[in-house]
XYZ file of C-alpha atoms in Angstrom:
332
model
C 61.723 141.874 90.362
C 64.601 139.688 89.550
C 66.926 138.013 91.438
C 69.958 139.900 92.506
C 73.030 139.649 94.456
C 73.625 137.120 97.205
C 71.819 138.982 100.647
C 73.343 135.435 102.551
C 76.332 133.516 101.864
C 76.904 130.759 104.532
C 79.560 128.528 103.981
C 80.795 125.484 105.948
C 78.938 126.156 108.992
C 78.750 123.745 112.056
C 77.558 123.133 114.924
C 77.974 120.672 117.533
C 75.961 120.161 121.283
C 78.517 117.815 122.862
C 78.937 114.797 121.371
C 75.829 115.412 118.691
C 76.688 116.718 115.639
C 73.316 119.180 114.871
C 75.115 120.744 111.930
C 78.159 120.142 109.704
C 79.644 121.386 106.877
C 76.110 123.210 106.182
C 76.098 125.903 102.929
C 73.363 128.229 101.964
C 73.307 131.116 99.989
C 69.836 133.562 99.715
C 69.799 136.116 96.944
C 68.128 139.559 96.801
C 63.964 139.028 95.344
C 64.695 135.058 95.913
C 62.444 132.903 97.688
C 64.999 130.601 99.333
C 63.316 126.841 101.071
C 65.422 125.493 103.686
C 63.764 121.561 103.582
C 64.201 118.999 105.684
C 62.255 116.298 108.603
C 61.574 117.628 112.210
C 64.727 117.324 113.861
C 67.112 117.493 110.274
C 68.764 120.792 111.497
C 66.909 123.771 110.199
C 66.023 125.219 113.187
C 69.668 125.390 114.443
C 70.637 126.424 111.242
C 68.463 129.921 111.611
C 69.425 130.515 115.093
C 73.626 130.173 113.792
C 72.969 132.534 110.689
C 70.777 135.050 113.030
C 73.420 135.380 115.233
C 71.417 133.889 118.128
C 73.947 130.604 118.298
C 77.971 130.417 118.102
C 78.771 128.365 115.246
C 81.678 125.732 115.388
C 83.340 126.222 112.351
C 82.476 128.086 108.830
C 81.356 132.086 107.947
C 78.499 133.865 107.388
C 77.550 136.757 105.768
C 74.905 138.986 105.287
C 74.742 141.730 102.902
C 78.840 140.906 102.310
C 79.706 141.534 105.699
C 80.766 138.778 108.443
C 78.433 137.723 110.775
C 80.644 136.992 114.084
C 79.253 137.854 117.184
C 76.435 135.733 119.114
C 73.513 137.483 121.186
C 73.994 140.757 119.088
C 71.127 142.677 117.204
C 70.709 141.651 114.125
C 71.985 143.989 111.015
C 69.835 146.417 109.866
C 67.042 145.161 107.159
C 67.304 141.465 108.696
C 64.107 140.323 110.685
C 62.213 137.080 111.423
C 61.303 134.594 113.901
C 62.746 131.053 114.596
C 60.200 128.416 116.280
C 57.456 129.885 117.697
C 57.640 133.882 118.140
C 57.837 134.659 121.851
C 55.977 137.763 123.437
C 55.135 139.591 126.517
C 51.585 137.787 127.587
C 50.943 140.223 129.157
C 50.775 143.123 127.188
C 48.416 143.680 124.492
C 49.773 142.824 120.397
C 49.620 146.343 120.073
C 52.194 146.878 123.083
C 54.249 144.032 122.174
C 54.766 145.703 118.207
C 54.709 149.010 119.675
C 57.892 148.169 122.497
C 59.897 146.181 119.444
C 59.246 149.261 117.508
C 61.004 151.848 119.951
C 63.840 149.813 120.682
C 64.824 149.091 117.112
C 63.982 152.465 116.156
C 65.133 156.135 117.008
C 62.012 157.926 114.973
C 59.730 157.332 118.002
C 56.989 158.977 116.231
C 56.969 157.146 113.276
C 56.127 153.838 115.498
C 52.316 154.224 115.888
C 52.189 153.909 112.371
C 54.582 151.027 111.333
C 52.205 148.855 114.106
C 49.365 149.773 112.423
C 50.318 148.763 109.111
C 52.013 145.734 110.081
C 48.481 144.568 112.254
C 46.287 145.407 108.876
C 48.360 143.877 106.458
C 48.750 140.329 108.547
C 45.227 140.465 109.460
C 45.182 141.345 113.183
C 43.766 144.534 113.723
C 40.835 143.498 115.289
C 42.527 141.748 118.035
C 45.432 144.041 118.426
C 44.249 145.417 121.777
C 43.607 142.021 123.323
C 46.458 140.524 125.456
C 48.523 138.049 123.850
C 48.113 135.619 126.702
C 44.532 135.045 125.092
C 45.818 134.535 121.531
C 45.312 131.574 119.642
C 48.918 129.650 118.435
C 47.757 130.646 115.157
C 47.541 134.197 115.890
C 50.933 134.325 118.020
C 52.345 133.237 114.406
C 51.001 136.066 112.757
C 52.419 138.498 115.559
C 55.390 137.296 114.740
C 55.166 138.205 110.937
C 53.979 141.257 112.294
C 56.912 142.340 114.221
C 58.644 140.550 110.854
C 57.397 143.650 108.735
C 58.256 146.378 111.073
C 61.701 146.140 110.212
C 61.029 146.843 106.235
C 63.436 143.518 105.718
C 65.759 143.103 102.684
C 66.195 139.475 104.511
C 63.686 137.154 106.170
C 64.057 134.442 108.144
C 60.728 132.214 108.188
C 60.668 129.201 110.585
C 57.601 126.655 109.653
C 55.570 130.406 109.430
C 52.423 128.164 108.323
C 52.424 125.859 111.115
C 49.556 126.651 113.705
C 47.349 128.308 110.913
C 44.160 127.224 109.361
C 44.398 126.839 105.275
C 43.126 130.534 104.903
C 45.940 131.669 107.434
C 48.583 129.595 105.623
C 47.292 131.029 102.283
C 48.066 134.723 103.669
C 51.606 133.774 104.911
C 52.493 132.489 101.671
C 50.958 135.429 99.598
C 53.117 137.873 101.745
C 55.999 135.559 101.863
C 55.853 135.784 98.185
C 55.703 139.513 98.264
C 58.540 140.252 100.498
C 60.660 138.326 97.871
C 58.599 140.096 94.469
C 59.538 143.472 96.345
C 63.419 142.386 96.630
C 63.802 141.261 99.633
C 65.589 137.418 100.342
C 63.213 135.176 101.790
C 64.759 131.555 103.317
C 62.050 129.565 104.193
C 61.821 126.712 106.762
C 59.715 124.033 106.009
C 59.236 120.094 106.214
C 56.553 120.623 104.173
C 57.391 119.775 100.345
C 54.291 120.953 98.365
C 54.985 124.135 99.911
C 58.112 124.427 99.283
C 57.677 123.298 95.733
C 54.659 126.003 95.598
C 56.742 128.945 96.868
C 60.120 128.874 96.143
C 62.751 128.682 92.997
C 65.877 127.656 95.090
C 66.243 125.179 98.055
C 68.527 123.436 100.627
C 67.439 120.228 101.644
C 69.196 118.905 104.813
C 69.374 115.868 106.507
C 70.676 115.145 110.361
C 72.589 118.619 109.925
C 74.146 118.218 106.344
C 73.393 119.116 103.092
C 71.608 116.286 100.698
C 70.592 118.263 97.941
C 71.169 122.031 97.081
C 69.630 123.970 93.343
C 66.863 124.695 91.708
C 63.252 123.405 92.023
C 63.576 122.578 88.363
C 66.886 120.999 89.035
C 64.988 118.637 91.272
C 62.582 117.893 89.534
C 64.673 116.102 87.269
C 66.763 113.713 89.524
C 63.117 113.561 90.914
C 61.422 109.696 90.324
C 58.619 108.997 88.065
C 55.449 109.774 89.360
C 53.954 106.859 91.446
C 50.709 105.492 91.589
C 48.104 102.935 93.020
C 46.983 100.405 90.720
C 43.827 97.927 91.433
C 43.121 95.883 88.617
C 40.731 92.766 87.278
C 43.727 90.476 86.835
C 47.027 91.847 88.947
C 48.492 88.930 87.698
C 48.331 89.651 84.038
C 49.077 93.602 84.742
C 52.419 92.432 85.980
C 52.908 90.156 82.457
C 51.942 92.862 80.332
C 54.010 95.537 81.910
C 57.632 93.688 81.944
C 57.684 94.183 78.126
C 57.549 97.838 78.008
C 59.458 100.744 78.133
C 59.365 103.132 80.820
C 57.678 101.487 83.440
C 57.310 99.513 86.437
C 54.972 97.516 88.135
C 55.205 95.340 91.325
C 52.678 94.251 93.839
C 51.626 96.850 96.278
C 52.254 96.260 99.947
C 48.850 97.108 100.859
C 47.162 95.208 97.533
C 47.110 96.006 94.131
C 50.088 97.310 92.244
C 52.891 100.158 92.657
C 53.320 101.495 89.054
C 56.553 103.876 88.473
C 56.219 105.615 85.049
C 56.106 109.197 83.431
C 52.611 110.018 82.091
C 52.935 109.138 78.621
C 53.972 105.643 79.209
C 51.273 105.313 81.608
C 48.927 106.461 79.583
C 50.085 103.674 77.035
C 50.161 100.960 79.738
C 46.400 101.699 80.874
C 45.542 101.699 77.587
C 47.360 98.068 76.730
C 45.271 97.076 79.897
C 41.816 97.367 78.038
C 42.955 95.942 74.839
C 43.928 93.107 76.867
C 41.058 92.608 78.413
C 42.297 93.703 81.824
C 39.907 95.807 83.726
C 41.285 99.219 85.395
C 39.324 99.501 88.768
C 41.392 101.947 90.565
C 44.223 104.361 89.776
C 45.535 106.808 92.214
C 48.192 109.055 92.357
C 50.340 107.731 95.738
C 52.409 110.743 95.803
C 54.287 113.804 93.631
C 57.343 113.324 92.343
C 58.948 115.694 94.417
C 57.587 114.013 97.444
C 58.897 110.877 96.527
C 62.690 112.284 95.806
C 62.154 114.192 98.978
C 61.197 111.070 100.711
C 64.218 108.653 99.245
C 67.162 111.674 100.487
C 65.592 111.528 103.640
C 65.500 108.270 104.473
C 69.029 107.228 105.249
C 71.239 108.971 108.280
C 73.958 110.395 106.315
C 77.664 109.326 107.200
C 79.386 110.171 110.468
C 81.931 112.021 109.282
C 81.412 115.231 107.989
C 84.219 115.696 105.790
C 82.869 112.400 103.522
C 78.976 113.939 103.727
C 77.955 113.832 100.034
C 75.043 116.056 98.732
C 73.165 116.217 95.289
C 74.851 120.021 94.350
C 72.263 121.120 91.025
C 73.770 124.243 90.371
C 77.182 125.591 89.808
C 76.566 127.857 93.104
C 77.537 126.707 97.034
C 74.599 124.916 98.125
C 72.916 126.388 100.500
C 60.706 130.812 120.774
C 62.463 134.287 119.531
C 61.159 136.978 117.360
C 64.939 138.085 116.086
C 65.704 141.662 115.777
């Protein structure tokens, strides 16, 4: 399905906890069938961000809407086809998964007997049928987070809200969230996803918002970052370092400089590196090890984040790719 129609437009929000600025001048928009990344390091923001745009926190200053209407009042339910969870999904301990589902379901619902069934299919399809009678005081953190998708999919969402969904899970668990994350979004729905995680990110979604100490740094496409994105960067152990360094200040496209570990950092696209390695042997220079130090996207990822932004919000500047604005609870 393609993407349709903004299903979030947030514009200008902030946020302040006395004299800490935790958001400012924060934009986001989500479209229908769009898998939306909301990026940044622990602490950036993100977190603060969900609980203002599901209602759960009074923003400062900016709007919000969802599905073209304003978003106004705190500590209200939250409109009809939004769902998801923000830190880790909070439950009854005592009751069972099944009971926990099963109470969400009646109070969000007025089809009572249409509630047995919506559990059910929400258990099977996250993969915790089997333990859906145990009590959730005896679930795993891992399985707590896939309650919480759970209760996610009861609501048949047009937008989700996922808050580091993969954290707590093994690789096979994180695999499943990110198949049905990718669903949702393939079956129309708007998906903004929380991450700090940028392979993920990259992996998953088309759009992102990458914030930074609660402003915006960069806001587009993945493809749009990929090409303010660095050359790719690697680890470079050589016969003669020495020489490496002489043979790589006459060409194009490259650069080389002693590593701060050993060796050498090379910065180059693939072509020219392929050249430069090549040079090497002709030259007598022996390659011993190359490695890939990290993606691209890592890298740019790593350089926006790296710097505190300014303290004043109105001067906040943010890489803007597209034409477009940039962009314990189980929320219900």
């Amino acid at each position: 399905m393609g993407v349709g129609p903004p299903a979030l437009e947030a514009v200008g929000v902030s946020k302040r906890y006395g004299t800490r600025e935790a958001l400012c001048g924060v934009s986001l928009t989500a479209r229908t069938g769009e898998l939306h990344g909301l990026l940044g390091p622990n602490g950036a923001g993100k977190t603060t961000l969900l609980r203002v745009l599901l209602g759960l926190v009074r923003r400062d200053a900016g709007s919000v809407e969802i599905f073209g209407r304003s978003v106004d009042s705190p500590a209200g339910p939250a409109p009809d086809g939004v769902a998801g969870f923000v830190e880790t999904p909070a439950f009854y301990p005592y009751l069972s998964g099944r009971q926990n589902l099963a109470l969400l379901a009646r109070l969000d619902s007025d089809e009572h007997s249409t509630c047995g069934r919506k559990v059910d299919r929400a258990l099977d399809h996250i993969g915790l049928g089997a333990q859906a009678d145990v009590a959730v005081s005896g679930y795993s953190a891992g399985m707590r987070q896939r309650l919480g998708l759970a209760a996610t999919l009861l609501r048949s969402p047009r937008l989700v809200f996922l808050d580091e969904p993969t954290s707590s899970l093994d690789p096979g668990g994180a695999r499943d969230v990110r198949v049905l994350a990718r669903h949702l979004a393939d079956e129309g729905a708007a998906v903004v996803l929380s991450s700090h995680d940028m392979a993920e990110v990259e992996e998953l979604c088309s759009t992102l918002t990458v914030i930074n100490r609660g402003q915006v740094i960069f806001s587009g496409t993945v493809h749009d970052m990929r090409t303010l994105a660095p050359s790719s960067n690697h680890v470079l152990h050589t016969s003669d370092d020495g020489a490496a360094i002489d043979l790589a200040a006459h060409r194009a496209g490259l650069k080389v400089a002693p590593g701060a570990e050993g060796g050498l950092e090379v910065s180059a696209e693939l072509d020219a590196l392929d050249s430069y390695v090549i040079a090497l042997g002709i030259a007598g220079v022996a390659v011993r090890v190359l490695e890939r130090r990290a993606r691209s996207l890592e890298s740019l990822f790593l350089q926006l984040t790296a710097h505190p932004g300014p303290g004043d919000c109105r001067t906040a500047p943010a890489h803007e790719a597209t034409g477009r604005q940039p962009i314990p609870t189980v929320a219900w």
